[in-house]
Amino acid sequence: MATFELNGKEVTVNVPDDTPLLWVLRDELRMTGTKFGCGVAQCGACTVMLNGMTRRSCVTPVSMVDGSFVTTIESIDGPEAEAVQAAWEKLDVPQCGWCQSGQVMSATALLREIPKPTDEDIDNAMAGNICRCATYVRIRKAIHDAADTLEG
Amino acid sequence: MTRMNRRGFLASSAGLVIGMTLPIAARAQSGAALAFQGDGTEGAFAPNSFVRVAPDDTVTVMIKHIEFGQGPYTGLSTLVAEEMDADWSQMRAEAAPADPVYKNLAFGMQGTGGSTAMANSYMQMRKAGAAARAMLVAAAAEEWGVPASEISVSKGVISHRDKSSGFGALAEKAAQQTPPEDPAVKSADQFVLIGQDLPKLDTEAKSNGTAIFSMDVYRDGMLTVVVAHPPKFGATVASFDATAALEVPGVEAVHQVSQGVAVYASSTYAAVKGRHALKVEWDESGAETRSSEAIYQAFSEAAAEGGQDAEVIGEGTAGIDGAAQVIEAEFRFPYLAHAPMEPLDGVLEYAEDRAEVWMGSQFPALDLPAVATTLGFDPANVRVNVMLAGGSFGRRAQDTAHFANELAEVAKAAGPGTYKLVWTREDDLHGGYYRPLTVHRMRAGLAGDGTLTGWEDVVANQSIMSGGPMAQMMQDGMDPTSYEGSTKMPYDIAHARTGWAQMESPVPVLWWRSVGHTHTGYATEVFLDMVLEAQGKDPVQGRLDLLKSDKSRDRGVLRKVAEMAGWDGTKVKGEKAYGVALHESFETYVAQIAEVSEVDGMPKVHRVWCAVDCGVAVNPNVIRAQMEGGIGFGLGTVLFDEITLGEGGAVQQSNFDTYRMLRINEMPEVMVEIIPSDADPTGVGEPGVPPIGPAVANAWRALTGEPVTTLPFAKKYGA
């Protein structure tokens, strides 16, 4: 059993304590934007915001989020998220799309921390998110584009 | 996603539905079509349904090819929109379900592969759009009482002098018009949308989490299932004890299926935990117990014996036998997993008399009958919804329909109900269906004056087609997907031979993005580079000199990429070295130059220049994306990836910690140029992959003096 705030609404789930947040989001709450890719925090497809910080939900037991704030791709907002998603569309970043929820979460977190990231900042922030289609060229461009938008 | 059956499209009165016909000759664009006759529609004019015009002016194109990132939603919709003179903003794409009307004209059955989506759809989708336009114009002519010849259409607006209308208002009347039998299509100089960087139709949903893939399908009462598969290829279940598994909260049942032991649970996590608690004894009497090293040894010995003739040019090996100098090298390519980000999964709703499936089905024409056969249903009572898939790279193109079979067996073992079968990443990497482990034995002969007099390439690997339904495409026991790219080389060598030694193993193998070209492109272009060096020739000019006189498209991409990279014959500049490779696959021509330095003992690729000739560039934005992605996909593979069998035959890699994917900090800058062409378009999903490995290896050899003939690089140079 765990109670937490998900995308601005309080939810209570009755599942074993060790159930990963990823499967709570998907199987219990039917929030399918957060994806399964590896189950061992190697790929970043399951990235969510936990109390404002990126977190791999596949290795986060639900007991750990009790009393916390969780934000998923379905409701991420604010100027950074809007700029990121607009840049993703402008540059047609996604190919298969499976990893992109996680990429958008990580990119948004990066811009909240570093509004004008260098290539090295991008490497550091995004290297945990695998894209098997290797859309990395466009992910990099889109993050720079979003930073430019935020700068105004 | 709206679900309608085929009859529903045709009977729809809410808008215009285009049924169209194609002459039989248009279907058989390749010999591959011959293998799949017998679905009852051959020899007839097949009515197709590709276009729907809704009252709200939206035009929905039913896309007969699965979308997993390579762009058919956008590309095929562009063809329809072009001929309809629609506005891009009114276009929508929807996955076509499994149905023979949606067959791939290059295959003769519904399926995606071989980079054929654009090539086989190019005229079919344009004619579907042209028919829609003609019927809308006829409706306007009737409505307004004016000659159809005086009506014009532009950006989704139909007009005649002071009258104008959108498509939607005329849709119902248009549906009553007689479809033209063979509508005229535009000439290239009339194109408005083809050739433009149109935004992709699936980008928004894939950027905000709303795109629905098969793993995202949840149905009431659904159980999630994982299967304990054998730890070695060819092993089977001897016995199992489900006691502990059934004690895991949420686990509801355990059943044996022919693929292993299935655990059914109320959630994914419970199913995985239940499987962990399961005790299975395996019968390994028929299993592959050799290690990769032992398999390499056996394949190497077979290659040395020369194999069967796959291609003989001139007098075959005669140009080597009497040569003044013979250059030799053996290349080794490991098994590779496709590792799509969304592993295999699917949902099956199993009722007493019918079934409905949701899966990223790449060969619906094979997956649907597999489900029907396993469940004992008439195929007419099985529906397959083709879902967006989180990548494939060949993994979902299953000639044996093994996943659909497993899904159906899981359902059958448990009885009517709804089941989601999920392969975890460990299942994916342990699960086989790999790019075949391959050995190439290369030899070249040089005359005393350095002239290349002979070439031999002997390939030893397992056949992908053999033993499955595709085996009927093999001729004289030869599987061209084992050595394609080693044969039909563009170079003018008087005497050459390609041999093939077919090897056997219980390890299942499958096509992997660019199939035979994954290894033939590397072996031929790295070995050629070594030969050119022995001849004292420049890698670019040497290739240009060696190309056959009619290979203008190969020559075109090679010249272009040399110009883009500012190639001046200097292979090493300071700490950076440059390597080139040229390879045609699936009738698309690609040349790449890689800029490489050494960092921590491994190649670091800084920049890649890429020139591609794929005929008419329907959407340059998608073409560039596929070249960028193909380069990253191929680069990660040659640097890091191998699936190995250890002593005893068990797979040694389990997840992305041991099967390394390229990451953003390892991705080079990529510059792409597309050669202008009016040739019919060819595919771009695969052809970007083959040249990057040899381009990097050729740069690395220039930098270090060391040829890399065993992949991946990390095997020798990794930490």
JSON list of C-alpha atoms in Angstrom, two decimals, chain B residues 82-255:
[
{"chain": "B", "resi": 82, "resn": "GLU", "atom": "CA", "xyz": [0.17, 14.64, -53.44]},
{"chain": "B", "resi": 83, "resn": "GLU", "atom": "CA", "xyz": [-2.25, 13.10, -55.92]},
{"chain": "B", "resi": 84, "resn": "MET", "atom": "CA", "xyz": [-5.34, 14.34, -54.06]},
{"chain": "B", "resi": 85, "resn": "ASP", "atom": "CA", "xyz": [-3.91, 17.86, -53.92]},
{"chain": "B", "resi": 86, "resn": "ALA", "atom": "CA", "xyz": [-4.69, 17.77, -50.22]},
{"chain": "B", "resi": 87, "resn": "ASP", "atom": "CA", "xyz": [-3.25, 20.10, -47.63]},
{"chain": "B", "resi": 88, "resn": "TRP", "atom": "CA", "xyz": [-0.70, 18.35, -45.40]},
{"chain": "B", "resi": 89, "resn": "SER", "atom": "CA", "xyz": [-2.50, 19.57, -42.28]},
{"chain": "B", "resi": 90, "resn": "GLN", "atom": "CA", "xyz": [-5.61, 17.54, -43.12]},
{"chain": "B", "resi": 91, "resn": "MET", "atom": "CA", "xyz": [-3.74, 14.25, -43.47]},
{"chain": "B", "resi": 92, "resn": "ARG", "atom": "CA", "xyz": [-3.97, 11.45, -40.88]},
{"chain": "B", "resi": 93, "resn": "ALA", "atom": "CA", "xyz": [-2.47, 7.97, -40.85]},
{"chain": "B", "resi": 94, "resn": "GLU", "atom": "CA", "xyz": [-3.89, 4.80, -39.39]},
{"chain": "B", "resi": 95, "resn": "ALA", "atom": "CA", "xyz": [-2.49, 1.28, -39.27]},
{"chain": "B", "resi": 96, "resn": "ALA", "atom": "CA", "xyz": [-4.21, -1.13, -41.64]},
{"chain": "B", "resi": 97, "resn": "PRO", "atom": "CA", "xyz": [-5.24, -4.39, -39.94]},
{"chain": "B", "resi": 98, "resn": "ALA", "atom": "CA", "xyz": [-4.20, -7.82, -41.21]},
{"chain": "B", "resi": 99, "resn": "ASP", "atom": "CA", "xyz": [-6.00, -8.28, -44.51]},
{"chain": "B", "resi": 100, "resn": "PRO", "atom": "CA", "xyz": [-4.83, -9.51, -47.92]},
{"chain": "B", "resi": 101, "resn": "VAL", "atom": "CA", "xyz": [-5.83, -6.21, -49.58]},
{"chain": "B", "resi": 102, "resn": "TYR", "atom": "CA", "xyz": [-2.94, -4.64, -47.71]},
{"chain": "B", "resi": 103, "resn": "LYS", "atom": "CA", "xyz": [-0.30, -6.92, -49.14]},
{"chain": "B", "resi": 104, "resn": "ASN", "atom": "CA", "xyz": [3.20, -5.75, -49.91]},
{"chain": "B", "resi": 105, "resn": "LEU", "atom": "CA", "xyz": [3.34, -5.80, -53.71]},
{"chain": "B", "resi": 106, "resn": "ALA", "atom": "CA", "xyz": [7.01, -6.83, -53.56]},
{"chain": "B", "resi": 107, "resn": "PHE", "atom": "CA", "xyz": [6.25, -9.83, -51.33]},
{"chain": "B", "resi": 108, "resn": "GLY", "atom": "CA", "xyz": [2.79, -10.87, -52.48]},
{"chain": "B", "resi": 109, "resn": "MET", "atom": "CA", "xyz": [1.71, -10.94, -48.85]},
{"chain": "B", "resi": 110, "resn": "GLN", "atom": "CA", "xyz": [1.14, -8.38, -46.11]},
{"chain": "B", "resi": 111, "resn": "GLY", "atom": "CA", "xyz": [4.44, -7.61, -44.48]},
{"chain": "B", "resi": 112, "resn": "THR", "atom": "CA", "xyz": [7.18, -5.08, -44.05]},
{"chain": "B", "resi": 113, "resn": "GLY", "atom": "CA", "xyz": [10.84, -5.69, -44.74]},
{"chain": "B", "resi": 114, "resn": "GLY", "atom": "CA", "xyz": [13.68, -5.41, -47.17]},
{"chain": "B", "resi": 115, "resn": "SER", "atom": "CA", "xyz": [13.26, -1.64, -47.20]},
{"chain": "B", "resi": 116, "resn": "THR", "atom": "CA", "xyz": [10.38, -2.13, -49.64]},
{"chain": "B", "resi": 117, "resn": "ALA", "atom": "CA", "xyz": [7.63, 0.03, -48.08]},
{"chain": "B", "resi": 118, "resn": "MET", "atom": "CA", "xyz": [8.12, 3.07, -50.27]},
{"chain": "B", "resi": 119, "resn": "ALA", "atom": "CA", "xyz": [9.23, 1.21, -53.37]},
{"chain": "B", "resi": 120, "resn": "ASN", "atom": "CA", "xyz": [6.20, -1.08, -53.54]},
{"chain": "B", "resi": 121, "resn": "SER", "atom": "CA", "xyz": [3.70, 1.59, -52.50]},
{"chain": "B", "resi": 122, "resn": "TYR", "atom": "CA", "xyz": [4.89, 4.42, -54.69]},
{"chain": "B", "resi": 123, "resn": "MET", "atom": "CA", "xyz": [2.50, 3.95, -57.61]},
{"chain": "B", "resi": 124, "resn": "GLN", "atom": "CA", "xyz": [-0.23, 2.13, -55.66]},
{"chain": "B", "resi": 125, "resn": "MET", "atom": "CA", "xyz": [-0.71, 4.94, -53.12]},
{"chain": "B", "resi": 126, "resn": "ARG", "atom": "CA", "xyz": [-0.46, 7.65, -55.77]},
{"chain": "B", "resi": 127, "resn": "LYS", "atom": "CA", "xyz": [-3.16, 5.97, -57.79]},
{"chain": "B", "resi": 128, "resn": "ALA", "atom": "CA", "xyz": [-5.30, 5.63, -54.66]},
{"chain": "B", "resi": 129, "resn": "GLY", "atom": "CA", "xyz": [-4.93, 9.38, -54.14]},
{"chain": "B", "resi": 130, "resn": "ALA", "atom": "CA", "xyz": [-5.56, 10.17, -57.81]},
{"chain": "B", "resi": 131, "resn": "ALA", "atom": "CA", "xyz": [-8.75, 8.07, -57.76]},
{"chain": "B", "resi": 132, "resn": "ALA", "atom": "CA", "xyz": [-9.97, 9.94, -54.69]},
{"chain": "B", "resi": 133, "resn": "ARG", "atom": "CA", "xyz": [-9.28, 13.27, -56.35]},
{"chain": "B", "resi": 134, "resn": "ALA", "atom": "CA", "xyz": [-11.10, 12.24, -59.55]},
{"chain": "B", "resi": 135, "resn": "MET", "atom": "CA", "xyz": [-14.19, 11.16, -57.61]},
{"chain": "B", "resi": 136, "resn": "LEU", "atom": "CA", "xyz": [-14.23, 14.36, -55.56]},
{"chain": "B", "resi": 137, "resn": "VAL", "atom": "CA", "xyz": [-13.95, 16.40, -58.76]},
{"chain": "B", "resi": 138, "resn": "ALA", "atom": "CA", "xyz": [-16.74, 14.39, -60.39]},
{"chain": "B", "resi": 139, "resn": "ALA", "atom": "CA", "xyz": [-18.91, 15.05, -57.34]},
{"chain": "B", "resi": 140, "resn": "ALA", "atom": "CA", "xyz": [-18.18, 18.78, -57.53]},
{"chain": "B", "resi": 141, "resn": "ALA", "atom": "CA", "xyz": [-18.99, 18.81, -61.25]},
{"chain": "B", "resi": 142, "resn": "GLU", "atom": "CA", "xyz": [-22.34, 17.17, -60.54]},
{"chain": "B", "resi": 143, "resn": "GLU", "atom": "CA", "xyz": [-23.09, 19.44, -57.58]},
{"chain": "B", "resi": 144, "resn": "TRP", "atom": "CA", "xyz": [-22.26, 22.63, -59.41]},
{"chain": "B", "resi": 145, "resn": "GLY", "atom": "CA", "xyz": [-23.38, 21.58, -62.92]},
{"chain": "B", "resi": 146, "resn": "VAL", "atom": "CA", "xyz": [-20.05, 22.42, -64.50]},
{"chain": "B", "resi": 147, "resn": "PRO", "atom": "CA", "xyz": [-17.58, 20.34, -66.56]},
{"chain": "B", "resi": 148, "resn": "ALA", "atom": "CA", "xyz": [-15.11, 18.37, -64.44]},
{"chain": "B", "resi": 149, "resn": "SER", "atom": "CA", "xyz": [-12.32, 19.56, -66.71]},
{"chain": "B", "resi": 150, "resn": "GLU", "atom": "CA", "xyz": [-12.82, 23.15, -65.50]},
{"chain": "B", "resi": 151, "resn": "ILE", "atom": "CA", "xyz": [-12.47, 22.25, -61.82]},
{"chain": "B", "resi": 152, "resn": "SER", "atom": "CA", "xyz": [-9.17, 22.68, -60.00]},
{"chain": "B", "resi": 153, "resn": "VAL", "atom": "CA", "xyz": [-7.95, 21.33, -56.67]},
{"chain": "B", "resi": 154, "resn": "SER", "atom": "CA", "xyz": [-5.24, 22.86, -54.51]},
{"chain": "B", "resi": 155, "resn": "LYS", "atom": "CA", "xyz": [-4.34, 22.44, -50.85]},
{"chain": "B", "resi": 156, "resn": "GLY", "atom": "CA", "xyz": [-7.53, 20.61, -50.06]},
{"chain": "B", "resi": 157, "resn": "VAL", "atom": "CA", "xyz": [-9.84, 23.10, -51.75]},
{"chain": "B", "resi": 158, "resn": "ILE", "atom": "CA", "xyz": [-11.90, 22.17, -54.82]},
{"chain": "B", "resi": 159, "resn": "SER", "atom": "CA", "xyz": [-12.84, 25.22, -56.90]},
{"chain": "B", "resi": 160, "resn": "HIS", "atom": "CA", "xyz": [-14.56, 26.45, -60.03]},
{"chain": "B", "resi": 161, "resn": "ARG", "atom": "CA", "xyz": [-14.67, 30.19, -60.61]},
{"chain": "B", "resi": 162, "resn": "ASP", "atom": "CA", "xyz": [-16.69, 31.61, -57.68]},
{"chain": "B", "resi": 163, "resn": "LYS", "atom": "CA", "xyz": [-17.49, 28.21, -56.17]},
{"chain": "B", "resi": 164, "resn": "SER", "atom": "CA", "xyz": [-15.27, 26.29, -53.79]},
{"chain": "B", "resi": 165, "resn": "SER", "atom": "CA", "xyz": [-15.52, 23.44, -51.31]},
{"chain": "B", "resi": 166, "resn": "GLY", "atom": "CA", "xyz": [-13.43, 21.36, -48.98]},
{"chain": "B", "resi": 167, "resn": "PHE", "atom": "CA", "xyz": [-13.24, 17.60, -49.43]},
{"chain": "B", "resi": 168, "resn": "GLY", "atom": "CA", "xyz": [-15.55, 16.74, -46.54]},
{"chain": "B", "resi": 169, "resn": "ALA", "atom": "CA", "xyz": [-18.66, 18.47, -47.88]},
{"chain": "B", "resi": 170, "resn": "LEU", "atom": "CA", "xyz": [-18.41, 16.54, -51.13]},
{"chain": "B", "resi": 171, "resn": "ALA", "atom": "CA", "xyz": [-17.40, 13.20, -49.61]},
{"chain": "B", "resi": 172, "resn": "GLU", "atom": "CA", "xyz": [-20.83, 11.59, -49.60]},
{"chain": "B", "resi": 173, "resn": "LYS", "atom": "CA", "xyz": [-21.55, 12.54, -53.18]},
{"chain": "B", "resi": 174, "resn": "ALA", "atom": "CA", "xyz": [-18.05, 11.48, -54.21]},
{"chain": "B", "resi": 175, "resn": "ALA", "atom": "CA", "xyz": [-18.66, 8.04, -52.73]},
{"chain": "B", "resi": 176, "resn": "GLN", "atom": "CA", "xyz": [-21.44, 7.55, -55.30]},
{"chain": "B", "resi": 177, "resn": "GLN", "atom": "CA", "xyz": [-19.12, 8.19, -58.25]},
{"chain": "B", "resi": 178, "resn": "THR", "atom": "CA", "xyz": [-17.64, 5.36, -60.24]},
{"chain": "B", "resi": 179, "resn": "PRO", "atom": "CA", "xyz": [-13.97, 4.90, -59.32]},
{"chain": "B", "resi": 180, "resn": "PRO", "atom": "CA", "xyz": [-11.71, 5.46, -62.32]},
{"chain": "B", "resi": 181, "resn": "GLU", "atom": "CA", "xyz": [-10.05, 2.26, -63.43]},
{"chain": "B", "resi": 182, "resn": "ASP", "atom": "CA", "xyz": [-6.60, 3.63, -64.01]},
{"chain": "B", "resi": 183, "resn": "PRO", "atom": "CA", "xyz": [-6.40, 7.24, -62.83]},
{"chain": "B", "resi": 184, "resn": "ALA", "atom": "CA", "xyz": [-3.61, 9.36, -64.26]},
{"chain": "B", "resi": 185, "resn": "VAL", "atom": "CA", "xyz": [-0.91, 10.46, -61.83]},
{"chain": "B", "resi": 186, "resn": "LYS", "atom": "CA", "xyz": [1.22, 13.57, -61.87]},
{"chain": "B", "resi": 187, "resn": "SER", "atom": "CA", "xyz": [4.53, 13.94, -63.60]},
{"chain": "B", "resi": 188, "resn": "ALA", "atom": "CA", "xyz": [7.46, 14.78, -61.34]},
{"chain": "B", "resi": 189, "resn": "ASP", "atom": "CA", "xyz": [7.44, 18.46, -62.34]},
{"chain": "B", "resi": 190, "resn": "GLN", "atom": "CA", "xyz": [3.90, 18.75, -60.95]},
{"chain": "B", "resi": 191, "resn": "PHE", "atom": "CA", "xyz": [4.83, 17.54, -57.45]},
{"chain": "B", "resi": 192, "resn": "VAL", "atom": "CA", "xyz": [3.86, 19.89, -54.66]},
{"chain": "B", "resi": 193, "resn": "LEU", "atom": "CA", "xyz": [4.41, 17.68, -51.56]},
{"chain": "B", "resi": 194, "resn": "ILE", "atom": "CA", "xyz": [6.75, 14.94, -52.78]},
{"chain": "B", "resi": 195, "resn": "GLY", "atom": "CA", "xyz": [10.28, 16.17, -52.18]},
{"chain": "B", "resi": 196, "resn": "GLN", "atom": "CA", "xyz": [9.32, 18.47, -49.30]},
{"chain": "B", "resi": 197, "resn": "ASP", "atom": "CA", "xyz": [10.45, 18.18, -45.66]},
{"chain": "B", "resi": 198, "resn": "LEU", "atom": "CA", "xyz": [6.91, 17.53, -44.43]},
{"chain": "B", "resi": 199, "resn": "PRO", "atom": "CA", "xyz": [6.59, 17.09, -40.66]},
{"chain": "B", "resi": 200, "resn": "LYS", "atom": "CA", "xyz": [5.99, 13.49, -39.61]},
{"chain": "B", "resi": 201, "resn": "LEU", "atom": "CA", "xyz": [2.44, 12.52, -38.72]},
{"chain": "B", "resi": 202, "resn": "ASP", "atom": "CA", "xyz": [3.41, 10.46, -35.66]},
{"chain": "B", "resi": 203, "resn": "THR", "atom": "CA", "xyz": [5.80, 12.90, -33.98]},
{"chain": "B", "resi": 204, "resn": "GLU", "atom": "CA", "xyz": [3.40, 14.66, -31.64]},
{"chain": "B", "resi": 205, "resn": "ALA", "atom": "CA", "xyz": [1.94, 11.50, -30.09]},
{"chain": "B", "resi": 206, "resn": "LYS", "atom": "CA", "xyz": [5.47, 10.13, -29.65]},
{"chain": "B", "resi": 207, "resn": "SER", "atom": "CA", "xyz": [6.62, 13.30, -27.89]},
{"chain": "B", "resi": 208, "resn": "ASN", "atom": "CA", "xyz": [3.84, 13.50, -25.30]},
{"chain": "B", "resi": 209, "resn": "GLY", "atom": "CA", "xyz": [3.32, 9.88, -24.29]},
{"chain": "B", "resi": 210, "resn": "THR", "atom": "CA", "xyz": [-0.04, 9.38, -26.02]},
{"chain": "B", "resi": 211, "resn": "ALA", "atom": "CA", "xyz": [1.13, 7.03, -28.78]},
{"chain": "B", "resi": 212, "resn": "ILE", "atom": "CA", "xyz": [-0.28, 3.57, -28.10]},
{"chain": "B", "resi": 213, "resn": "PHE", "atom": "CA", "xyz": [1.92, 0.52, -28.64]},
{"chain": "B", "resi": 214, "resn": "SER", "atom": "CA", "xyz": [0.87, -3.07, -28.07]},
{"chain": "B", "resi": 215, "resn": "MET", "atom": "CA", "xyz": [2.34, -3.14, -24.55]},
{"chain": "B", "resi": 216, "resn": "ASP", "atom": "CA", "xyz": [0.04, -0.19, -23.79]},
{"chain": "B", "resi": 217, "resn": "VAL", "atom": "CA", "xyz": [-3.08, -2.22, -24.55]},
{"chain": "B", "resi": 218, "resn": "TYR", "atom": "CA", "xyz": [-5.01, -3.08, -21.38]},
{"chain": "B", "resi": 219, "resn": "ARG", "atom": "CA", "xyz": [-8.25, -5.05, -21.49]},
{"chain": "B", "resi": 220, "resn": "ASP", "atom": "CA", "xyz": [-10.64, -5.89, -18.71]},
{"chain": "B", "resi": 221, "resn": "GLY", "atom": "CA", "xyz": [-9.73, -9.07, -16.86]},
{"chain": "B", "resi": 222, "resn": "MET", "atom": "CA", "xyz": [-6.46, -9.37, -18.72]},
{"chain": "B", "resi": 223, "resn": "LEU", "atom": "CA", "xyz": [-3.70, -11.54, -17.28]},
{"chain": "B", "resi": 224, "resn": "THR", "atom": "CA", "xyz": [-0.04, -10.76, -17.92]},
{"chain": "B", "resi": 225, "resn": "VAL", "atom": "CA", "xyz": [2.10, -13.70, -18.89]},
{"chain": "B", "resi": 226, "resn": "VAL", "atom": "CA", "xyz": [5.84, -14.33, -18.96]},
{"chain": "B", "resi": 227, "resn": "VAL", "atom": "CA", "xyz": [7.32, -17.59, -20.16]},
{"chain": "B", "resi": 228, "resn": "ALA", "atom": "CA", "xyz": [10.35, -19.38, -18.73]},
{"chain": "B", "resi": 229, "resn": "HIS", "atom": "CA", "xyz": [12.28, -20.18, -21.89]},
{"chain": "B", "resi": 230, "resn": "PRO", "atom": "CA", "xyz": [15.05, -22.78, -22.10]},
{"chain": "B", "resi": 231, "resn": "PRO", "atom": "CA", "xyz": [18.49, -21.57, -20.97]},
{"chain": "B", "resi": 232, "resn": "LYS", "atom": "CA", "xyz": [20.06, -23.19, -24.05]},
{"chain": "B", "resi": 233, "resn": "PHE", "atom": "CA", "xyz": [18.86, -23.23, -27.64]},
{"chain": "B", "resi": 234, "resn": "GLY", "atom": "CA", "xyz": [17.11, -26.46, -28.50]},
{"chain": "B", "resi": 235, "resn": "ALA", "atom": "CA", "xyz": [16.49, -27.50, -24.88]},
{"chain": "B", "resi": 236, "resn": "THR", "atom": "CA", "xyz": [12.97, -28.49, -23.84]},
{"chain": "B", "resi": 237, "resn": "VAL", "atom": "CA", "xyz": [11.02, -28.77, -20.60]},
{"chain": "B", "resi": 238, "resn": "ALA", "atom": "CA", "xyz": [11.68, -32.06, -18.80]},
{"chain": "B", "resi": 239, "resn": "SER", "atom": "CA", "xyz": [9.62, -31.26, -15.72]},
{"chain": "B", "resi": 240, "resn": "PHE", "atom": "CA", "xyz": [8.63, -28.30, -13.58]},
{"chain": "B", "resi": 241, "resn": "ASP", "atom": "CA", "xyz": [7.47, -27.51, -10.07]},
{"chain": "B", "resi": 242, "resn": "ALA", "atom": "CA", "xyz": [5.09, -24.54, -9.85]},
{"chain": "B", "resi": 243, "resn": "THR", "atom": "CA", "xyz": [4.46, -24.69, -6.10]},
{"chain": "B", "resi": 244, "resn": "ALA", "atom": "CA", "xyz": [6.56, -21.69, -5.13]},
{"chain": "B", "resi": 245, "resn": "ALA", "atom": "CA", "xyz": [5.49, -19.71, -8.19]},
{"chain": "B", "resi": 246, "resn": "LEU", "atom": "CA", "xyz": [1.81, -20.15, -7.35]},
{"chain": "B", "resi": 247, "resn": "GLU", "atom": "CA", "xyz": [2.46, -18.82, -3.84]},
{"chain": "B", "resi": 248, "resn": "VAL", "atom": "CA", "xyz": [3.57, -15.45, -5.21]},
{"chain": "B", "resi": 249, "resn": "PRO", "atom": "CA", "xyz": [0.74, -12.96, -4.67]},
{"chain": "B", "resi": 250, "resn": "GLY", "atom": "CA", "xyz": [-0.92, -12.18, -7.98]},
{"chain": "B", "resi": 251, "resn": "VAL", "atom": "CA", "xyz": [0.16, -15.37, -9.76]},
{"chain": "B", "resi": 252, "resn": "GLU", "atom": "CA", "xyz": [-2.96, -17.15, -10.96]},
{"chain": "B", "resi": 253, "resn": "ALA", "atom": "CA", "xyz": [-1.77, -20.08, -13.03]},
{"chain": "B", "resi": 254, "resn": "VAL", "atom": "CA", "xyz": [1.22, -21.89, -14.49]},
{"chain": "B", "resi": 255, "resn": "HIS", "atom": "CA", "xyz": [0.99, -23.93, -17.69]}
]
